[in-house]
GROMACS .gro file of N, CA and C in nm:
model
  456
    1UNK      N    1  -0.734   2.337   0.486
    1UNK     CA    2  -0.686   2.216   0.547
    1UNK      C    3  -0.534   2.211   0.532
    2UNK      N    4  -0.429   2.173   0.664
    2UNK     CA    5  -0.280   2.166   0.658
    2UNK      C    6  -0.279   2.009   0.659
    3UNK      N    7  -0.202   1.977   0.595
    3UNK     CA    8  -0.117   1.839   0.556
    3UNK      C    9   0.076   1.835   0.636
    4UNK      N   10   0.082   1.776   0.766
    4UNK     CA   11   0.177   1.786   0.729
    4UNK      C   12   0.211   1.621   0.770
    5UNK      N   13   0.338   1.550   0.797
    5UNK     CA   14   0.406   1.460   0.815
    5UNK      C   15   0.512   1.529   0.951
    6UNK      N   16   0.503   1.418   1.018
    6UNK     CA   17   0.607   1.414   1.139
    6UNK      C   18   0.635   1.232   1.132
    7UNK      N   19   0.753   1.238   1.147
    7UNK     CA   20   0.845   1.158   1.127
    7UNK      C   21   0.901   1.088   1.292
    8UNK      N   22   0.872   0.907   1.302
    8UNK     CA   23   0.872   0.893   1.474
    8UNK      C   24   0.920   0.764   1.444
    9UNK      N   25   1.045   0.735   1.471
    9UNK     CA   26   1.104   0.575   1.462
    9UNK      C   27   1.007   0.474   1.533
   10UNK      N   28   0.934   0.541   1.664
   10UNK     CA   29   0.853   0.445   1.752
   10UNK      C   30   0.772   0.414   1.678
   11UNK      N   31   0.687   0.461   1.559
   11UNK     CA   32   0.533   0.360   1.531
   11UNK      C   33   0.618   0.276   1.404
   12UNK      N   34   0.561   0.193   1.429
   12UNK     CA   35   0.555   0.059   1.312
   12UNK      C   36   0.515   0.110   1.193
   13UNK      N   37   0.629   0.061   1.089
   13UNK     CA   38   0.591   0.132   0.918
   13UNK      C   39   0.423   0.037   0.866
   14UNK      N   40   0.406  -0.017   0.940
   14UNK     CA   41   0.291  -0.138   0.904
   14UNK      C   42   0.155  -0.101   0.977
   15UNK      N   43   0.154  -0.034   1.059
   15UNK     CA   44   0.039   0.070   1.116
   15UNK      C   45   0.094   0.160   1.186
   16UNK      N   46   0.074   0.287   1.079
   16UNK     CA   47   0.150   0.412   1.115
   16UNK      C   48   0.001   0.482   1.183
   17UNK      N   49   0.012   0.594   1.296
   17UNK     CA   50  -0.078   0.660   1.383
   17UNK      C   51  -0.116   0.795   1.292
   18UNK      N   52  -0.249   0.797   1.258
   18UNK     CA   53  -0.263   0.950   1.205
   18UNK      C   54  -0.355   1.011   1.307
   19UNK      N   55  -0.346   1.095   1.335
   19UNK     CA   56  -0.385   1.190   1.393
   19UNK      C   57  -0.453   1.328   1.380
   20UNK      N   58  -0.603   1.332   1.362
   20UNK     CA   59  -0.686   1.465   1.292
   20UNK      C   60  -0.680   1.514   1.390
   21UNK      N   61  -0.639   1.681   1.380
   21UNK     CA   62  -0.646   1.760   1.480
   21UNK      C   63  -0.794   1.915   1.421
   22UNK      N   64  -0.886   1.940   1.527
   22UNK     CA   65  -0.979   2.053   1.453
   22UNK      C   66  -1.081   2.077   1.546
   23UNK      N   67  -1.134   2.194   1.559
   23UNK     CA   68  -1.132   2.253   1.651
   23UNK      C   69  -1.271   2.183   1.719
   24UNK      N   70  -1.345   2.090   1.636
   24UNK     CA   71  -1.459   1.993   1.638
   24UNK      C   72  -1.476   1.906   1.551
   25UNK      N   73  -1.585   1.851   1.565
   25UNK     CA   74  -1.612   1.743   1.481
   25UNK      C   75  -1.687   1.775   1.381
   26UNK      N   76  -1.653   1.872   1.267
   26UNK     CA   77  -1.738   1.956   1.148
   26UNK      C   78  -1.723   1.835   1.073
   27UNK      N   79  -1.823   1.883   0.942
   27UNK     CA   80  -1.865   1.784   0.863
   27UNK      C   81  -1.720   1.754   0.792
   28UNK      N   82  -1.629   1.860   0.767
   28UNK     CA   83  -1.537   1.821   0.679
   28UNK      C   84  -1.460   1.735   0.744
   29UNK      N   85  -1.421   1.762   0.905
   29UNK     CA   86  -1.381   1.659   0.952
   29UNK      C   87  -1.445   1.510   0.961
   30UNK      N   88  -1.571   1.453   0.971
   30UNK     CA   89  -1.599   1.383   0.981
   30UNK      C   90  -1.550   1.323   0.856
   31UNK      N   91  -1.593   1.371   0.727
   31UNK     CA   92  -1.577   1.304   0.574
   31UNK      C   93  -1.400   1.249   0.606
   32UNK      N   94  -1.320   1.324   0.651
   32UNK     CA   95  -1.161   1.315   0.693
   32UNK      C   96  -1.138   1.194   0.724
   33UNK      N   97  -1.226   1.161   0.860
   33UNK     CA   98  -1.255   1.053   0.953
   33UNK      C   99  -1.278   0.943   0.872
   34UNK      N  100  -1.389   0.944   0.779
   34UNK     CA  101  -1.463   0.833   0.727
   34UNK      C  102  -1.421   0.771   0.607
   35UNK      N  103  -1.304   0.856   0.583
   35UNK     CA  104  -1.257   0.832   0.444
   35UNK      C  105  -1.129   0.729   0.521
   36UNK      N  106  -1.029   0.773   0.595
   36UNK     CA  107  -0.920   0.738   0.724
   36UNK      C  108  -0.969   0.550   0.730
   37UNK      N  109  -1.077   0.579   0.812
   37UNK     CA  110  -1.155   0.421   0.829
   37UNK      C  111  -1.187   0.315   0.708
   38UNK      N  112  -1.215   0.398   0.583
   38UNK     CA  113  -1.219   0.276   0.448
   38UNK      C  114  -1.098   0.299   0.373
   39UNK      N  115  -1.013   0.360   0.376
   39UNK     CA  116  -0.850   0.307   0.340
   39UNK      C  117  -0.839   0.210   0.420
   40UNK      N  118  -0.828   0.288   0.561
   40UNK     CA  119  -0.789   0.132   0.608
   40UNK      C  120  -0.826  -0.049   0.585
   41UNK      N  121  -0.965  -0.045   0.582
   41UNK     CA  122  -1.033  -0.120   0.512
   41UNK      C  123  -1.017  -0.182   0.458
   42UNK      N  124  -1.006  -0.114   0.318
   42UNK     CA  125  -0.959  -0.126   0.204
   42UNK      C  126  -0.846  -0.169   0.181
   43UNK      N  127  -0.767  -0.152   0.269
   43UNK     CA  128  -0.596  -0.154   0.244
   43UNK      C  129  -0.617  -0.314   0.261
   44UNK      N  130  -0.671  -0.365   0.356
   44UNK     CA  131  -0.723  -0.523   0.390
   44UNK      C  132  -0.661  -0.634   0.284
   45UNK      N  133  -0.614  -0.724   0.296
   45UNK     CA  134  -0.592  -0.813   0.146
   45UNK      C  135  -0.734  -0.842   0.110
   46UNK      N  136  -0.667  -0.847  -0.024
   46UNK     CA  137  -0.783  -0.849  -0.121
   46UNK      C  138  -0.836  -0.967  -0.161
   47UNK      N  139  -0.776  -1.116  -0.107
   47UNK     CA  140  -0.772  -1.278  -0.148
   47UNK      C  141  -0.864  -1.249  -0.064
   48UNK      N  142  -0.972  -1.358  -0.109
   48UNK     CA  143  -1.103  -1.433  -0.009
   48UNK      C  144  -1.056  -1.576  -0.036
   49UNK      N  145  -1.016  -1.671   0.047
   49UNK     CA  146  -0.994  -1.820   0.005
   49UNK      C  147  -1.189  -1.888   0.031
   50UNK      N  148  -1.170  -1.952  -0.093
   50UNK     CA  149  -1.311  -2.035  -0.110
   50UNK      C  150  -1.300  -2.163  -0.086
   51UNK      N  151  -1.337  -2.248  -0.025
   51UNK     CA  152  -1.332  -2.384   0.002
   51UNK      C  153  -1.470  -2.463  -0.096
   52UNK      N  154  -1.380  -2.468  -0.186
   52UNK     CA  155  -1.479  -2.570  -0.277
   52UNK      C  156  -1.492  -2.678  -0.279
   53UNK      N  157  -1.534  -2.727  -0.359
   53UNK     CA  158  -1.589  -2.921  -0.282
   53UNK      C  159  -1.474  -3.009  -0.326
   54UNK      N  160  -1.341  -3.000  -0.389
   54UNK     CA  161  -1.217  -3.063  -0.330
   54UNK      C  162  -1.120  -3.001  -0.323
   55UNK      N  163  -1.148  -2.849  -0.328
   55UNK     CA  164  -1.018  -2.795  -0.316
   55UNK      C  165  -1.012  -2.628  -0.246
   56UNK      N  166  -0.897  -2.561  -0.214
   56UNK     CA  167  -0.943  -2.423  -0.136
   56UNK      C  168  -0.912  -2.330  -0.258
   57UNK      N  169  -0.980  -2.252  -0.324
   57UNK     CA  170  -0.967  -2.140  -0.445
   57UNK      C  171  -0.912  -1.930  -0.382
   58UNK      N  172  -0.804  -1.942  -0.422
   58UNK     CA  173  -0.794  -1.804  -0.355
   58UNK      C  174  -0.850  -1.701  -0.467
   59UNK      N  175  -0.956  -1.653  -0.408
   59UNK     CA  176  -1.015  -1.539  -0.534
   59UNK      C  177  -1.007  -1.368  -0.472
   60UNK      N  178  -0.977  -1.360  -0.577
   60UNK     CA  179  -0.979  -1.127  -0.553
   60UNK      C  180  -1.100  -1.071  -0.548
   61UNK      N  181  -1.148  -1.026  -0.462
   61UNK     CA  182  -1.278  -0.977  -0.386
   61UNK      C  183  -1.367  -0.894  -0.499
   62UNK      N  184  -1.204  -0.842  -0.627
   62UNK     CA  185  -1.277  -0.791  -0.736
   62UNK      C  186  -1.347  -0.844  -0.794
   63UNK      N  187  -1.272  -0.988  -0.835
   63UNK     CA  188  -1.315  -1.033  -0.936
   63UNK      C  189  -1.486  -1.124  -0.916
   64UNK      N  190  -1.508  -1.084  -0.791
   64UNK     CA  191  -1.595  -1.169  -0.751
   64UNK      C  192  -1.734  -1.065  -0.806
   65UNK      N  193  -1.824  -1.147  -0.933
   65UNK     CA  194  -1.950  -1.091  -0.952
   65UNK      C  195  -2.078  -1.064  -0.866
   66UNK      N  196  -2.144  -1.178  -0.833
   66UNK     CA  197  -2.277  -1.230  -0.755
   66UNK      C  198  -2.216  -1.348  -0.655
   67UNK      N  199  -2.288  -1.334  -0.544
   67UNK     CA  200  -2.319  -1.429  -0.468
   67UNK      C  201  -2.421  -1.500  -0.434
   68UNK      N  202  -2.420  -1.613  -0.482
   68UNK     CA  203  -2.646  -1.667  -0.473
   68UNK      C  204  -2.646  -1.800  -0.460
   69UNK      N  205  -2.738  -1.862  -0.353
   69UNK     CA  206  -2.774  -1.939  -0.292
   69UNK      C  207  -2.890  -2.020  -0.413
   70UNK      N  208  -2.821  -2.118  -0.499
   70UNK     CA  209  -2.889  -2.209  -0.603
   70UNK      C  210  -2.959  -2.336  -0.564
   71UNK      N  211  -3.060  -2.380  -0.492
   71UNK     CA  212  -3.102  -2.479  -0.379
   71UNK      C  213  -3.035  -2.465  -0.251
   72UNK      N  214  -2.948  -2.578  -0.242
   72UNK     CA  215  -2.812  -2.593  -0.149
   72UNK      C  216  -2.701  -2.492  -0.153
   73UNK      N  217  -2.675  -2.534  -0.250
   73UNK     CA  218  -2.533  -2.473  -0.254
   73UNK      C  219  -2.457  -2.350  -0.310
   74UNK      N  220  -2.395  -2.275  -0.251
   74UNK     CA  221  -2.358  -2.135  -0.254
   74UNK      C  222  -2.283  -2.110  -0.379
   75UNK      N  223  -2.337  -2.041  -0.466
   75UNK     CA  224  -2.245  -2.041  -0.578
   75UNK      C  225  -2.189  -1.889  -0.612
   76UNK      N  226  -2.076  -1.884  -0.634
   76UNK     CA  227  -2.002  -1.731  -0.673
   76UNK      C  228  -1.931  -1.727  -0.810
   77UNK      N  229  -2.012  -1.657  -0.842
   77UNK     CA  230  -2.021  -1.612  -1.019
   77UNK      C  231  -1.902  -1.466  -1.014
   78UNK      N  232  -1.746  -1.553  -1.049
   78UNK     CA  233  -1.624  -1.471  -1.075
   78UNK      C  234  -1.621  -1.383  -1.222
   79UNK      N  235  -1.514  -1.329  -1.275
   79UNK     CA  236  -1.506  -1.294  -1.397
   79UNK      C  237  -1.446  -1.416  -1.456
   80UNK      N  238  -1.401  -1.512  -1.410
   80UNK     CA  239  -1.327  -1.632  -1.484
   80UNK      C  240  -1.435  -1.759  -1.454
   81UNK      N  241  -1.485  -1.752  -1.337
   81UNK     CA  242  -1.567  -1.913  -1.358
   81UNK      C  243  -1.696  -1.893  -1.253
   82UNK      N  244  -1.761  -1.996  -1.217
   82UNK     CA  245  -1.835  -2.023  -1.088
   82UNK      C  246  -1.789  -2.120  -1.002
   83UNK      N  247  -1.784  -2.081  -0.895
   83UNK     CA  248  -1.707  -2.180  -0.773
   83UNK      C  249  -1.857  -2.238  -0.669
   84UNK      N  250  -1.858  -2.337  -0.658
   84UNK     CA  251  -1.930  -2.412  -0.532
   84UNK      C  252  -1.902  -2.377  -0.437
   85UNK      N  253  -1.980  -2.365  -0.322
   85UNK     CA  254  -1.940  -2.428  -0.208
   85UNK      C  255  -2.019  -2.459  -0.079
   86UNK      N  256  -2.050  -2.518   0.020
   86UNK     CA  257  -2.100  -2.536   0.088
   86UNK      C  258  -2.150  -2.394   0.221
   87UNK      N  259  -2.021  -2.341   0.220
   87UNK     CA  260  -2.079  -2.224   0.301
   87UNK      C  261  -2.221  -2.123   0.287
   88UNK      N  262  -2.275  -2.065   0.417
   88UNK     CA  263  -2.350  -1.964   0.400
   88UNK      C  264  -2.314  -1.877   0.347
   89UNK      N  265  -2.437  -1.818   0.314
   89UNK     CA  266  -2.436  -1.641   0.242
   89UNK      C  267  -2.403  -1.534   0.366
   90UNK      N  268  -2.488  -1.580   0.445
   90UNK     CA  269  -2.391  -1.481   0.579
   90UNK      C  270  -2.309  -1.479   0.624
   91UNK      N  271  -2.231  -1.576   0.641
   91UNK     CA  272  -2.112  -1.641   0.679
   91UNK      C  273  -1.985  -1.588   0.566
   92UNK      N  274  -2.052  -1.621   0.436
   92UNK     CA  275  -1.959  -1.551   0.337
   92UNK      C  276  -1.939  -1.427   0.312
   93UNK      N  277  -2.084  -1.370   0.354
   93UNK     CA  278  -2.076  -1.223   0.319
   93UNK      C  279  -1.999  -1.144   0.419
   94UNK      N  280  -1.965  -1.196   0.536
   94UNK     CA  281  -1.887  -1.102   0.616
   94UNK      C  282  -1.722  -1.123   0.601
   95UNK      N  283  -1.714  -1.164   0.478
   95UNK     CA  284  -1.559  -1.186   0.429
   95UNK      C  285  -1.542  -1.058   0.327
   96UNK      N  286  -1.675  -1.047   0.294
   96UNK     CA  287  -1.671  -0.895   0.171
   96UNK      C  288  -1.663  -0.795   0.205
   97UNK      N  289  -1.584  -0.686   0.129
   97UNK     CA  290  -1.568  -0.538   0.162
   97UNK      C  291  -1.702  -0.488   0.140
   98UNK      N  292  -1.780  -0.412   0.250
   98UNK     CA  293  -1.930  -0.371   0.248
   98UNK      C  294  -1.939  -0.247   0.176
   99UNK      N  295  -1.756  -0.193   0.109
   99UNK     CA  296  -1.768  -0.086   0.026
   99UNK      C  297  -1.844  -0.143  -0.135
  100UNK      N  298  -1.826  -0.236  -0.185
  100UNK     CA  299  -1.821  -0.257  -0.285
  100UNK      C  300  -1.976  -0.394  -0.270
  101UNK      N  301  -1.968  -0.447  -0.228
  101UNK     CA  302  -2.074  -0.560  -0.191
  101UNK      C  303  -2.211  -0.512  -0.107
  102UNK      N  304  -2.324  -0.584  -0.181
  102UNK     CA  305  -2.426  -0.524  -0.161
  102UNK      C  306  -2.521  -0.634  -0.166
  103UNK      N  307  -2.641  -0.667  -0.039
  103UNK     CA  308  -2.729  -0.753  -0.049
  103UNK      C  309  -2.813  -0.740  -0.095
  104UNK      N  310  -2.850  -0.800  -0.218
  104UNK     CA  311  -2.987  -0.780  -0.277
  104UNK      C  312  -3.147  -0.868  -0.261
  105UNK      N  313  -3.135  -0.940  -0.189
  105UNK     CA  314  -3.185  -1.066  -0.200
  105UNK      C  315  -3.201  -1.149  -0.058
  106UNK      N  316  -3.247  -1.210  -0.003
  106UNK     CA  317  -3.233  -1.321   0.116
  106UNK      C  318  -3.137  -1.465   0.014
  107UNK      N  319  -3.154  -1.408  -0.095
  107UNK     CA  320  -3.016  -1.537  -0.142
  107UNK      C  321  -2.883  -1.471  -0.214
  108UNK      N  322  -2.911  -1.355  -0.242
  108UNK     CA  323  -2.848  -1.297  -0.315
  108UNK      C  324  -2.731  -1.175  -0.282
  109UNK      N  325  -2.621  -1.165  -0.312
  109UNK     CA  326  -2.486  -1.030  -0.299
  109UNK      C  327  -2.426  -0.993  -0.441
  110UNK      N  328  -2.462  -0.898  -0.429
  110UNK     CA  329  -2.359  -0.821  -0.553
  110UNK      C  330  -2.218  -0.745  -0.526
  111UNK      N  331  -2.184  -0.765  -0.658
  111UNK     CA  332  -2.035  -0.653  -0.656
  111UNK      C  333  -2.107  -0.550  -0.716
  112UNK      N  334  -2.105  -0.407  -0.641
  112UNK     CA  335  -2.182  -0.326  -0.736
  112UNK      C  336  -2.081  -0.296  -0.847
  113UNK      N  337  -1.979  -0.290  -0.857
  113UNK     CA  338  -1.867  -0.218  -0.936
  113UNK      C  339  -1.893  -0.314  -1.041
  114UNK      N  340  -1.960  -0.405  -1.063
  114UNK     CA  341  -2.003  -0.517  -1.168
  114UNK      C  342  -2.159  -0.492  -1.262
  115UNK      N  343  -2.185  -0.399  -1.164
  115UNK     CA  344  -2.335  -0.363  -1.177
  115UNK      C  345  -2.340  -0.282  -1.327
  116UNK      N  346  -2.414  -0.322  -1.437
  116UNK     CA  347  -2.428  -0.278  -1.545
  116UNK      C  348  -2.545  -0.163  -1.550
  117UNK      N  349  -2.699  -0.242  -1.534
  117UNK     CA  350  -2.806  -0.192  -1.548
  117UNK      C  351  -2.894  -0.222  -1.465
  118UNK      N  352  -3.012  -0.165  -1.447
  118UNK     CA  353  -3.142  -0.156  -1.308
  118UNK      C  354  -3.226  -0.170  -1.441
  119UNK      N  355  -3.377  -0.274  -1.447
  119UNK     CA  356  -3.442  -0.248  -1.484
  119UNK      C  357  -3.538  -0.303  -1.390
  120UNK      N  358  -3.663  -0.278  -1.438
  120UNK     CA  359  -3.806  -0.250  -1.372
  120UNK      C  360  -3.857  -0.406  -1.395
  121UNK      N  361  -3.921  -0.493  -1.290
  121UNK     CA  362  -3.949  -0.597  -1.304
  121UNK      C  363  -4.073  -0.617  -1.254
  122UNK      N  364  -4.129  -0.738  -1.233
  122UNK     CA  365  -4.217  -0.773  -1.186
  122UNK      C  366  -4.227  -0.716  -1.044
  123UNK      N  367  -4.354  -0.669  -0.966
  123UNK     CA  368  -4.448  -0.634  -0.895
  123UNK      C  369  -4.321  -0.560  -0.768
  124UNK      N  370  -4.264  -0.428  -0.837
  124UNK     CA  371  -4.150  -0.387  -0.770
  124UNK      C  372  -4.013  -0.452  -0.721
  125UNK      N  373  -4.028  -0.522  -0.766
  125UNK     CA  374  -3.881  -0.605  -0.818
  125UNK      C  375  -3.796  -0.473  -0.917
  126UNK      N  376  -3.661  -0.508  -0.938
  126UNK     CA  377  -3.544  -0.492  -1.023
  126UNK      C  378  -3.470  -0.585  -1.065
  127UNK      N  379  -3.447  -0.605  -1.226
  127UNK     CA  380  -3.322  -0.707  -1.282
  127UNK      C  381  -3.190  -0.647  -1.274
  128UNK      N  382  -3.119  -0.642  -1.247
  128UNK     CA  383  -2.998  -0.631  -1.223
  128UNK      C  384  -2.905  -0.728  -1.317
  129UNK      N  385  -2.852  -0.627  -1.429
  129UNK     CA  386  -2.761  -0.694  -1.544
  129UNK      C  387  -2.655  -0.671  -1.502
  130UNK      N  388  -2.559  -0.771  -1.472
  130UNK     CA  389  -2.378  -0.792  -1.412
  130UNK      C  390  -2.312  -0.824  -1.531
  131UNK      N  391  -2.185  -0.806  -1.531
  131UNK     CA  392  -2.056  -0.839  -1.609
  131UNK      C  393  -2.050  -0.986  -1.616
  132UNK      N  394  -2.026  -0.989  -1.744
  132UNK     CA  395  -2.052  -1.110  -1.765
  132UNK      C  396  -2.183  -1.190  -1.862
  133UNK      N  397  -2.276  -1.089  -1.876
  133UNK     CA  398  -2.410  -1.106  -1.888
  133UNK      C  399  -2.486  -1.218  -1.798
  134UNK      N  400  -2.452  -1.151  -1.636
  134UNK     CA  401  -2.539  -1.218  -1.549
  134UNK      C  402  -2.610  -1.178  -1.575
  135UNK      N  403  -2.735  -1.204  -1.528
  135UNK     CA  404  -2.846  -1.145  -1.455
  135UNK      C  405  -2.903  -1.215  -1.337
  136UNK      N  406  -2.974  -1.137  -1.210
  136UNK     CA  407  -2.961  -1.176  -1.101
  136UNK      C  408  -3.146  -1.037  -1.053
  137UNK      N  409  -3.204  -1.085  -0.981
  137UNK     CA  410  -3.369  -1.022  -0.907
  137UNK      C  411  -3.307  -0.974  -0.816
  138UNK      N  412  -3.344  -0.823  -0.810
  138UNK     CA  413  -3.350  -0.741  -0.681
  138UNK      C  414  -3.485  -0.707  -0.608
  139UNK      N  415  -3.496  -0.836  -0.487
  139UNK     CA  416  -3.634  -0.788  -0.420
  139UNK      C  417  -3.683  -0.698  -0.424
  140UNK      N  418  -3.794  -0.621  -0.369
  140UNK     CA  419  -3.827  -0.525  -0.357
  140UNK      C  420  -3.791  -0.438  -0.226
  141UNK      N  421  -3.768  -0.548  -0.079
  141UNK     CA  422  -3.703  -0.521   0.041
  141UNK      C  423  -3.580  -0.487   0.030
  142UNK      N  424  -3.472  -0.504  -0.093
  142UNK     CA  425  -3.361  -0.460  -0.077
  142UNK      C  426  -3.355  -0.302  -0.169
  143UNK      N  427  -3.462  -0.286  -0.276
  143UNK     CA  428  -3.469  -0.159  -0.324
  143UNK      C  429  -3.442  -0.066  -0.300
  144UNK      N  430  -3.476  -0.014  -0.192
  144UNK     CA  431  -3.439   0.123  -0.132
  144UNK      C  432  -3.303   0.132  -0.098
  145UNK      N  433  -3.240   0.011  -0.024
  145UNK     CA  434  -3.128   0.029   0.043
  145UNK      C  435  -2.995   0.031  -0.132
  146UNK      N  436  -3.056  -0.053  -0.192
  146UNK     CA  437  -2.976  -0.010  -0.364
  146UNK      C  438  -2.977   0.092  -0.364
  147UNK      N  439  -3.065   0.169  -0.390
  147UNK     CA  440  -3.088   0.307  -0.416
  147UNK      C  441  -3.025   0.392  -0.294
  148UNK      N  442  -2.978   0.381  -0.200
  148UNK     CA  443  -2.924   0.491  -0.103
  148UNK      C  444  -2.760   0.473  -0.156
  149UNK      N  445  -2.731   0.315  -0.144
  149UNK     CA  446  -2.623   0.308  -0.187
  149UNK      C  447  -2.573   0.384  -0.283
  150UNK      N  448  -2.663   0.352  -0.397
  150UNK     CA  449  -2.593   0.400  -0.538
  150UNK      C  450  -2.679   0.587  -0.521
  151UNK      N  451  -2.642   0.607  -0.444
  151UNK     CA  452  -2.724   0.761  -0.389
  151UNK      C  453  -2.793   0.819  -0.497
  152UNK      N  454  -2.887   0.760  -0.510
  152UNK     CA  455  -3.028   0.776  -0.589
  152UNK      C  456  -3.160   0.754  -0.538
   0.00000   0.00000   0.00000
């Protein structure tokens, strides 16, 4: 693989143009490709603003543990506190980087990078121990897709 840099006053230092050149679309190129698309991503700011019940909370997508639907109301279990709020889980979840965030649940999102331990639960279920000493149920419908994630 050649690396080089060409140098063009015309593109914007704020979205610069890269350009894979190869003779197809081989696997190494693709990984090239796919890696290209979650920098970018990634590069994304990292604030999620939360609208809590009197005020707007700007939180770091890191610091954000679980996401879970407690009766009503949407609660997000940070490394510093739990925030309220009225919004959906779907609605919220498409504010999360889908590198790092993971649905476990019809109420439930994780940070996997928070993710401690998998254990074996009731009737194919998983407990899922988070930072913090959460703990939080991994259906059995979201099982598999855990497991591809965490490529196991």
């Amino acid at each position: 693989m050649q690396i080089k840099f060409q140098e063009d006053s015309s593109v914007s230092p704020e979205n610069p143009t890269v350009i894979v050149k190869a003779a197809s679309k081989q696997a190494q190129t693709l990984d090239i490709l796919q890696y290209l698309e979650h920098f970018a991503e990634n590069n994304k700011t990292d604030i999620i603003p939360i609208k809590a019940i009197d005020q707007i909370v700007m939180v770091k997508s890191k610091s954000i543990i679980l996401v879970d639907i407690v009766d009503n109301p949407l609660l997000i279990y940070t490394t510093n506190s739990v925030l309220q709020t009225k919004e959906t889980l779907s609605h919220f979840g498409e504010k999360l980087n889908h590198d790092h965030f993971l649905q476990i649940s019809r109420h439930a999102i994780i940070n996997v990078d928070h993710l401690l331990t998998l254990e074996d639960s009731f009737s194919g279920n998983l407990t899922a121990k988070l930072t913090n000493d959460i703990k939080t149920s991994i259906s059995r419908k979201y099982v598999k897709s855990l497991m591809t994630f965490l490529g196991i």
